[in-house]
Coordinates of C-alpha atoms in Angstrom, one line a residue:
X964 CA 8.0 -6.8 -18.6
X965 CA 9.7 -9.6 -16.4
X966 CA 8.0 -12.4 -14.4
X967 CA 9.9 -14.7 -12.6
X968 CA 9.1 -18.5 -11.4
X969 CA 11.0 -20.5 -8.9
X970 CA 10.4 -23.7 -7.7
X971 CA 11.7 -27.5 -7.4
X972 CA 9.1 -28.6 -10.2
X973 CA 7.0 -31.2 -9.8
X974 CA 3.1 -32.3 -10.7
X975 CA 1.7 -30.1 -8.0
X976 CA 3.2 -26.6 -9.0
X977 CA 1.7 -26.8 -12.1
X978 CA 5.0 -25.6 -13.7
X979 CA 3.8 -26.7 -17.5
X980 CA 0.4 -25.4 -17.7
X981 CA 1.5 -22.3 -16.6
X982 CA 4.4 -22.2 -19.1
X983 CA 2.0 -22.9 -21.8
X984 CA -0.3 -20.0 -20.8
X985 CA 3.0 -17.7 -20.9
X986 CA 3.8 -18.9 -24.3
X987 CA 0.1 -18.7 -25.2
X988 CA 0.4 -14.7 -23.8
X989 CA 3.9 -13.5 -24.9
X990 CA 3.2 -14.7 -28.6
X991 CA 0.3 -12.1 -29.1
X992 CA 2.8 -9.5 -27.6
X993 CA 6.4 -10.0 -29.2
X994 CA 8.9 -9.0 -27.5
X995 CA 7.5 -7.5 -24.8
X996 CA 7.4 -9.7 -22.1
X997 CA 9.6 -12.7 -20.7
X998 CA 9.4 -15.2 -18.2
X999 CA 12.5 -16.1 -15.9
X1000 CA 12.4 -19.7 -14.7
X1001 CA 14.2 -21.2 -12.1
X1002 CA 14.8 -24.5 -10.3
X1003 CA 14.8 -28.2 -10.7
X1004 CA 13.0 -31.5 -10.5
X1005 CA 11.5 -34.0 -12.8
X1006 CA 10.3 -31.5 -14.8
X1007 CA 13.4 -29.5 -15.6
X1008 CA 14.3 -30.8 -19.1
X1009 CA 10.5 -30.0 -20.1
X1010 CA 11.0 -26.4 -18.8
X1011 CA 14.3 -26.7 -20.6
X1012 CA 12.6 -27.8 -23.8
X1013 CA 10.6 -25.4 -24.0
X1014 CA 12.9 -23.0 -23.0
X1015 CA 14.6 -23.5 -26.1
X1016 CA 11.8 -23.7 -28.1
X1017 CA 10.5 -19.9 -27.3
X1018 CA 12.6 -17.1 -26.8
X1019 CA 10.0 -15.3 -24.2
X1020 CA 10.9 -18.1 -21.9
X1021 CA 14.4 -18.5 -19.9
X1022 CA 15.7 -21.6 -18.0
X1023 CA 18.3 -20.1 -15.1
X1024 CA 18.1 -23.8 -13.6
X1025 CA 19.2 -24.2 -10.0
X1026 CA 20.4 -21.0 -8.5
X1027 CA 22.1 -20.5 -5.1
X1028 CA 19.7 -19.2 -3.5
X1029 CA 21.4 -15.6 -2.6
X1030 CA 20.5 -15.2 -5.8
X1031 CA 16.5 -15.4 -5.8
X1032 CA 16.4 -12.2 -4.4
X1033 CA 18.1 -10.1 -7.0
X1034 CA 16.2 -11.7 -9.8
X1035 CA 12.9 -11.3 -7.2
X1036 CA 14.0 -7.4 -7.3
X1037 CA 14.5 -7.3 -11.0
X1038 CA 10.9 -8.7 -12.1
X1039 CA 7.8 -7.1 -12.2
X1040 CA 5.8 -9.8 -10.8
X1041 CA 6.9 -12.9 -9.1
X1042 CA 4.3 -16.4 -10.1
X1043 CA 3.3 -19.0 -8.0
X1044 CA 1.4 -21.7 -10.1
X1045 CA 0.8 -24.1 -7.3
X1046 CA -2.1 -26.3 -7.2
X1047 CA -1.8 -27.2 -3.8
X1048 CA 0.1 -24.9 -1.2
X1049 CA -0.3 -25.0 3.1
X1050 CA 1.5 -21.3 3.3
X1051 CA 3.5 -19.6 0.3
X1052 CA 7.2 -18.8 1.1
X1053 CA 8.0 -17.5 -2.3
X1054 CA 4.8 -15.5 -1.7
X1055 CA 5.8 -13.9 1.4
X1056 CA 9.8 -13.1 -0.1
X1057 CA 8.2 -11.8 -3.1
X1058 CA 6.3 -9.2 -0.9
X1059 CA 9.4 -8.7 1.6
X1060 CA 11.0 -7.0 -1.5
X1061 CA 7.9 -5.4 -2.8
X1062 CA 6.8 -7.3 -6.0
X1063 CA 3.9 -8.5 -6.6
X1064 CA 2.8 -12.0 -7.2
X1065 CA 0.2 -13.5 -9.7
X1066 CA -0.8 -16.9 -7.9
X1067 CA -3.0 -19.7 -7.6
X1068 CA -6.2 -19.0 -5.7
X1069 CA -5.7 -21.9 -3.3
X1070 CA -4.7 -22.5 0.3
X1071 CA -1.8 -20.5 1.9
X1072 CA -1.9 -18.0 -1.3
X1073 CA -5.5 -17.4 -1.4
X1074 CA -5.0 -16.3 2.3
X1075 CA -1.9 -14.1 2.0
X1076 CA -3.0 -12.5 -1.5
X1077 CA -5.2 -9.4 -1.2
X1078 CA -6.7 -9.9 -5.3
X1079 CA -6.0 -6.4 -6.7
X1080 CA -3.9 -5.1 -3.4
X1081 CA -0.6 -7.0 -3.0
X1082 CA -0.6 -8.9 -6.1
X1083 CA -3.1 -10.9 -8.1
X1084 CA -4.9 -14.5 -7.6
X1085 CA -5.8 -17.0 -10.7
X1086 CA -8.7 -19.0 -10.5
X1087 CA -8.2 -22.0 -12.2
X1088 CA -5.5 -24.2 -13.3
X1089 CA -5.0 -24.8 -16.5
X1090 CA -2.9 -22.9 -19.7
X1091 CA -5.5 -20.9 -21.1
X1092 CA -6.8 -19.7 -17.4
X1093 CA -2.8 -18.2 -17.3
X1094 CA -2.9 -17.1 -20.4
X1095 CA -5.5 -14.5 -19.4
X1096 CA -4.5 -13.9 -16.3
X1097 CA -0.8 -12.8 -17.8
X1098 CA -2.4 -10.7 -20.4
X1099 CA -4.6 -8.5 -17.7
X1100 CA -1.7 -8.1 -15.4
X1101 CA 0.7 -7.1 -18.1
X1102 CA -2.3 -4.8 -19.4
X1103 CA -3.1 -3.4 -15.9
X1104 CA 0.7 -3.0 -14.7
X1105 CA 1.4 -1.0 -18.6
X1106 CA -2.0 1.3 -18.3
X1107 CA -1.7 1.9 -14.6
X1108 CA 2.1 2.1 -13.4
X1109 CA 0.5 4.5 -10.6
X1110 CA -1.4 1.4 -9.3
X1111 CA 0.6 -1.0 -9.3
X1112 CA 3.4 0.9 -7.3
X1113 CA 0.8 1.6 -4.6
X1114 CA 0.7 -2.4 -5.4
X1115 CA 4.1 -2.9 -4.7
X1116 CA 4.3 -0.9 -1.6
X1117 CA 1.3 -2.4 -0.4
X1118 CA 3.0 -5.8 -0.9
X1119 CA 5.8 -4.6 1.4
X1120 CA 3.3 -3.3 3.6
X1121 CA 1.9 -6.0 4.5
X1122 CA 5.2 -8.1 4.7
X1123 CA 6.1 -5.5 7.8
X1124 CA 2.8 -5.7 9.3
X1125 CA 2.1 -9.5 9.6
X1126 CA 5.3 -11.5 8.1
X1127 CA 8.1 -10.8 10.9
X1128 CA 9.4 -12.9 13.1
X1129 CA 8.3 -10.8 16.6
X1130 CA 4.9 -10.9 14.8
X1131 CA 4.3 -14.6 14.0
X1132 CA 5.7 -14.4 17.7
X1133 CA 2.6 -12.4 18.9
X1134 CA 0.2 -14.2 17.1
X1135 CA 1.2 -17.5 18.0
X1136 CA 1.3 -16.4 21.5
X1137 CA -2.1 -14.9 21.6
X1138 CA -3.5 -18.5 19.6
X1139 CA -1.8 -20.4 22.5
X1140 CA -3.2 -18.4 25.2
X1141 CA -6.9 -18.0 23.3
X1142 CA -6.9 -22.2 24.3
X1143 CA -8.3 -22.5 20.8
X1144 CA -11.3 -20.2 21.3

């Protein structure tokens, strides 16, 4: 099973912790799992240590980004480990191309992520809170591959209802026009 992470890395995205929690996962389940990360930032030669240190762990560094989208395709879930977010870009491309996401329970992603319907939110921060969180989504996604397609196509669902530009559109136009009420 793939899971992919990609983000310029930095204190707030929680990049380490969820690493660890990966590691923590993957080691009780050889083999059978790896996380793709990507990006950069003060943090990169810690992702890159550790990296090298665990083979269920992958360093891409910085990709062009007409390249997220293949490796968004090719994973099972997409992670967003934030501990602060206002919206959730890398949310909303992940469910454009119908894959799920496992992310933090906080701002922008605790509103876009239906828990259970389009992906899957994590309630806490640190490594052994994403070490749990992996294991049940790798469990759920292996004992109930009819689920989580309706999960993916639920995921792009939702993308088409609400994420398009002629329906930000409308909905801006109907907050400007509401006057706030």
């Amino acid at each position: 099973m793939l899971f992919f992470f990609f983000f310029f890395f930095y204190p707030g995205k929680n990049t380490l912790a969820m690493a660890q929690g990966f590691i923590a996962f993957a080691n009780k389940y050889p083999g059978k799992t790896n996380l793709l990360i990507a990006g950069t930032g003060p943090f990169a030669s810690h992702i890159s240590a550790l990296a090298a240190e665990h083979p269920c762990i992958q360093y891409l560094g910085q990709l062009p980004y007409v390249q997220i989208d293949d490796y968004i395709q090719k994973s099972h879930v997409v992670v967003c480990s934030t501990l602060a977010e206002a919206f959730g870009m890398t949310i909303i491309e992940a469910m454009m191309l119908a894959t799920p996401v496992l992310a933090s329970a906080v701002g922008g992603p605790a509103e876009i992520v239906e828990n259970g319907q389009t992906g899957w939110l994590v309630q806490g921060s640190p490594p052994e809170v994403w070490q749990q969180y992996f294991k049940s989504t790798y469990l759920f996604i292996h004992q109930h591959p009819d689920a989580y397609e309706r999960i993916r196509k639920w995921a792009r669902e939702k993308f088409l209802m609400h994420f398009q530009q002629h329906q930000q559109l409308a909905d801006l136009k109907q907050v400007i026009l509401s006057d706030g009420q």
